[in-house]
Short mmCIF file of C-alpha atoms in Angstrom, two decimals:
data_model
loop_
_atom_site.label_atom_id
_atom_site.label_comp_id
_atom_site.label_asym_id
_atom_site.label_seq_id
_atom_site.Cartn_x
_atom_site.Cartn_y
_atom_site.Cartn_z
CA UNK A 1 100.37 111.55 -102.55
CA UNK A 2 102.54 109.17 -104.38
CA UNK A 3 105.06 106.98 -102.13
CA UNK A 4 107.00 105.80 -105.05
CA UNK A 5 108.57 108.04 -107.97
CA UNK A 6 110.85 106.69 -110.32
CA UNK A 7 114.14 107.99 -112.32
CA UNK A 8 114.49 109.12 -114.84
CA UNK A 9 111.16 110.40 -116.49
CA UNK A 10 112.58 108.58 -119.80
CA UNK A 11 115.11 106.50 -120.98
CA UNK A 12 116.38 105.95 -124.84
CA UNK A 13 118.68 102.89 -125.38
CA UNK A 14 119.78 100.86 -127.53
CA UNK A 15 119.51 97.55 -128.26
CA UNK A 16 121.86 95.39 -126.50
CA UNK A 17 122.29 98.01 -123.63
CA UNK A 18 121.68 97.55 -119.78
CA UNK A 19 118.79 99.79 -118.30
CA UNK A 20 118.26 100.99 -115.22
CA UNK A 21 115.65 102.90 -113.48
CA UNK A 22 115.35 103.98 -109.80
CA UNK A 23 112.58 104.07 -107.21
CA UNK A 24 112.65 106.11 -104.10
CA UNK A 25 109.96 106.16 -101.49
CA UNK A 26 109.23 107.39 -98.23
CA UNK A 27 107.50 105.43 -95.53
CA UNK A 28 108.15 101.90 -94.04
CA UNK A 29 107.13 99.33 -96.84
CA UNK A 30 105.84 95.64 -96.54
CA UNK A 31 107.06 95.01 -100.06
CA UNK A 32 107.85 96.74 -103.38
CA UNK A 33 106.91 95.87 -106.80
CA UNK A 34 107.62 96.55 -110.24
CA UNK A 35 105.48 96.66 -113.15
CA UNK A 36 105.66 96.93 -116.84
CA UNK A 37 103.07 98.76 -118.80
CA UNK A 38 102.82 98.63 -122.49
CA UNK A 39 100.90 101.06 -124.65
CA UNK A 40 97.16 100.93 -124.44
CA UNK A 41 97.61 97.62 -122.18
CA UNK A 42 97.09 96.90 -118.56
CA UNK A 43 99.76 96.42 -115.94
CA UNK A 44 101.86 93.45 -116.07
CA UNK A 45 103.57 92.38 -112.68
CA UNK A 46 107.30 91.57 -112.89
CA UNK A 47 108.94 91.05 -109.79
CA UNK A 48 108.04 91.81 -105.87
CA UNK A 49 110.44 92.05 -103.35
CA UNK A 50 110.13 92.20 -99.32
CA UNK A 51 111.36 94.67 -97.03
CA UNK A 52 113.96 91.58 -95.91
CA UNK A 53 115.29 90.76 -99.26
CA UNK A 54 117.87 92.72 -100.62
CA UNK A 55 118.31 91.73 -104.22
CA UNK A 56 115.94 89.50 -106.67
CA UNK A 57 116.53 88.43 -110.18
CA UNK A 58 114.13 86.82 -113.19
CA UNK A 59 115.72 86.52 -116.24
CA UNK A 60 117.09 89.57 -117.44
CA UNK A 61 115.74 91.47 -114.57
CA UNK A 62 117.37 92.36 -110.84
CA UNK A 63 115.55 94.50 -108.46
CA UNK A 64 117.59 95.57 -105.42
CA UNK A 65 116.46 97.16 -102.40
CA UNK A 66 117.43 99.53 -100.30
CA UNK A 67 115.47 99.89 -96.65
CA UNK A 68 117.81 102.55 -95.43
CA UNK A 69 117.91 104.64 -98.35
CA UNK A 70 114.30 103.44 -99.13
CA UNK A 71 114.98 102.77 -102.79
CA UNK A 72 114.86 100.25 -105.51
CA UNK A 73 116.26 100.00 -108.49
CA UNK A 74 115.59 97.95 -111.29
CA UNK A 75 118.04 96.34 -114.03
CA UNK A 76 116.98 95.08 -117.36
CA UNK A 77 119.88 93.30 -119.18
CA UNK A 78 120.82 93.17 -122.32
CA UNK A 79 117.56 95.28 -123.82
CA UNK A 80 115.75 93.71 -126.85
CA UNK A 81 112.95 96.63 -128.74
CA UNK A 82 110.13 94.20 -126.91
CA UNK A 83 111.43 95.69 -123.80
CA UNK A 84 110.05 99.14 -124.76
CA UNK A 85 107.75 100.06 -122.39
CA UNK A 86 106.86 101.87 -119.12
CA UNK A 87 107.74 100.75 -115.72
CA UNK A 88 106.52 101.55 -112.11
CA UNK A 89 107.50 100.76 -108.93
CA UNK A 90 104.85 100.12 -106.55
CA UNK A 91 104.97 99.95 -102.64
CA UNK A 92 102.67 98.11 -100.46
CA UNK A 93 101.91 99.28 -96.81
CA UNK A 94 99.99 98.32 -94.37
CA UNK A 95 99.33 95.51 -91.80
CA UNK A 96 98.03 93.41 -94.79
CA UNK A 97 99.96 95.03 -97.76
CA UNK A 98 96.63 94.92 -99.33
CA UNK A 99 96.77 98.71 -100.77
CA UNK A 100 99.91 99.62 -103.21
CA UNK A 101 100.81 102.72 -103.89
CA UNK A 102 102.47 103.41 -107.73
CA UNK A 103 104.94 105.80 -108.94
CA UNK A 104 104.86 108.17 -112.07
CA UNK A 105 107.00 105.66 -114.07
CA UNK A 106 109.89 105.57 -116.22
CA UNK A 107 109.02 105.41 -120.22
CA UNK A 108 111.88 102.78 -121.05
CA UNK A 109 112.59 102.99 -125.34
CA UNK A 110 114.57 100.77 -126.79
CA UNK A 111 116.20 101.41 -130.38
CA UNK A 112 116.73 98.72 -132.71
CA UNK B 1 93.07 81.97 -119.24
CA UNK B 2 90.96 85.19 -119.34
CA UNK B 3 92.03 86.95 -116.26
CA UNK B 4 90.94 90.63 -115.78
CA UNK B 5 88.23 91.26 -117.89
CA UNK B 6 87.11 94.90 -118.27
CA UNK B 7 83.64 95.71 -120.01
CA UNK B 8 83.68 98.44 -122.09
CA UNK B 9 87.15 99.21 -123.53
CA UNK B 10 85.86 102.72 -124.45
CA UNK B 11 83.22 105.27 -123.39
CA UNK B 12 82.10 108.81 -124.31
CA UNK B 13 79.59 110.35 -122.07
CA UNK B 14 78.35 113.89 -121.57
CA UNK B 15 78.77 115.91 -118.19
CA UNK B 16 75.81 114.25 -115.97
CA UNK B 17 75.13 110.91 -117.04
CA UNK B 18 76.08 108.19 -115.32
CA UNK B 19 77.56 104.64 -115.92
CA UNK B 20 78.51 101.83 -114.48
CA UNK B 21 81.89 99.66 -115.39
CA UNK B 22 82.23 96.14 -114.85
CA UNK B 23 85.55 94.48 -113.86
CA UNK B 24 85.19 90.23 -113.82
CA UNK B 25 88.43 87.98 -112.43
CA UNK B 26 88.21 84.44 -113.05
CA UNK B 27 91.23 83.46 -110.91
CA UNK B 28 89.27 83.34 -107.54
CA UNK B 29 90.98 86.37 -105.80
CA UNK B 30 89.59 87.87 -103.08
CA UNK B 31 91.01 91.88 -103.03
CA UNK B 32 90.11 93.66 -106.20
CA UNK B 33 90.91 97.42 -106.69
CA UNK B 34 90.10 100.40 -109.34
CA UNK B 35 92.72 102.83 -110.12
CA UNK B 36 92.41 105.51 -113.00
CA UNK B 37 95.23 106.71 -114.65
CA UNK B 38 96.13 110.37 -115.79
CA UNK B 39 98.84 111.41 -118.11
CA UNK B 40 101.87 112.09 -115.62
CA UNK B 41 99.78 110.77 -112.42
CA UNK B 42 100.73 107.39 -112.14
CA UNK B 43 98.03 105.41 -110.89
CA UNK B 44 95.57 106.12 -107.87
CA UNK B 45 93.53 104.14 -105.94
CA UNK B 46 89.73 105.12 -106.04
CA UNK B 47 88.63 101.96 -104.25
CA UNK B 48 88.85 98.56 -103.78
CA UNK B 49 87.54 95.14 -101.69
CA UNK B 50 89.20 92.38 -99.54
CA UNK B 51 86.21 90.02 -100.22
CA UNK B 52 82.52 89.70 -101.12
CA UNK B 53 80.08 92.21 -99.79
CA UNK B 54 83.12 94.61 -98.33
CA UNK B 55 84.32 97.75 -100.07
CA UNK B 56 86.85 100.10 -99.05
CA UNK B 57 87.62 103.99 -99.91
CA UNK B 58 91.28 104.32 -101.96
CA UNK B 59 92.97 107.80 -102.62
CA UNK B 60 90.49 109.44 -104.51
CA UNK B 61 87.54 107.92 -104.03
CA UNK B 62 85.09 111.03 -104.55
CA UNK B 63 82.95 110.91 -107.39
CA UNK B 64 82.18 107.00 -107.45
CA UNK B 65 80.95 104.29 -106.22
CA UNK B 66 81.48 100.46 -106.20
CA UNK B 67 79.82 96.94 -105.60
CA UNK B 68 81.18 93.50 -104.49
CA UNK B 69 77.97 91.55 -104.49
CA UNK B 70 80.06 88.51 -106.56
CA UNK B 71 83.56 87.72 -105.56
CA UNK B 72 84.50 87.94 -109.53
CA UNK B 73 82.76 90.82 -110.25
CA UNK B 74 83.86 95.12 -108.95
CA UNK B 75 81.64 97.24 -109.85
CA UNK B 76 83.11 101.10 -109.99
CA UNK B 77 79.79 103.78 -111.09
CA UNK B 78 80.04 106.72 -111.93
CA UNK B 79 76.72 108.57 -110.67
CA UNK B 80 77.15 111.69 -112.31
CA UNK B 81 79.74 112.42 -114.93
CA UNK B 82 81.99 115.21 -114.99
CA UNK B 83 84.92 116.28 -117.33
CA UNK B 84 87.51 115.77 -114.86
CA UNK B 85 86.74 111.91 -114.35
CA UNK B 86 88.22 112.00 -117.63
CA UNK B 87 90.62 109.26 -117.36
CA UNK B 88 91.68 105.42 -118.07
CA UNK B 89 90.30 103.43 -115.76
CA UNK B 90 92.09 99.61 -114.74
CA UNK B 91 90.57 97.34 -112.56
CA UNK B 92 93.09 94.86 -110.52
CA UNK B 93 92.67 92.02 -108.81
CA UNK B 94 95.08 90.22 -106.23
CA UNK B 95 95.54 87.08 -103.74
CA UNK B 96 97.88 85.61 -101.53
CA UNK B 97 96.16 88.42 -98.60
CA UNK B 98 96.59 91.29 -100.54
CA UNK B 99 100.47 90.90 -100.75
CA UNK B 100 101.21 89.38 -103.81
CA UNK B 101 101.05 90.60 -107.51
CA UNK B 102 97.92 92.19 -108.49
CA UNK B 103 96.80 91.40 -112.60
CA UNK B 104 95.37 93.97 -114.74
CA UNK B 105 93.11 94.46 -116.80
CA UNK B 106 93.68 96.21 -120.49
CA UNK B 107 91.66 99.46 -118.71
CA UNK B 108 88.30 101.35 -120.18
CA UNK B 109 89.22 104.24 -121.57
CA UNK B 110 86.73 106.85 -120.62
CA UNK B 111 86.00 110.64 -122.20
CA UNK B 112 83.57 112.89 -120.71
CA UNK B 113 82.78 115.46 -122.92
#
């Protein structure tokens, strides 16, 4: 069964706007990761946040993690047409965290 | 910087045929993974390996076998292909004890007729 669930399933915005995607999960985790997938390509790692962290930044990306609510959000600021892609959250669990469980993804479309 | 390379990129099989998908990584990573991606299902883990000579089952292992004879290669085999195995298959690798980011290949698109 899928651990992470993204919301919304699809999001369409205008260039320059901010995009927020949410991820909920069910069990305790070691870390939570966000990935981007462009059409016809493999997934690309964006950011990893550990269970003892609450917020991380990377360029125009901001990720928050609320372990009490078992949820995370990915914020992309000042979006660009090139940000159009599917975004997946993945939760790492287990003593070594060697396995990730991926959600079904959010399809983001940024209109020029 | 090749990263993770998957071959072939596309393949069409008939039901009952067998084939092997090859994944090669040049990052000296210990951990390697095989996923399948179906519409509306996200990625599901088929098998994974935590080091040369070791393999383990993931979420959906039935109908697949794997081998990790060399650290840089991870092979996924379909012994008798079924239409339900039509999917996009992704290989990934990870260092730092498996807790780190996973690096993905660009996938193999497999159709079973």
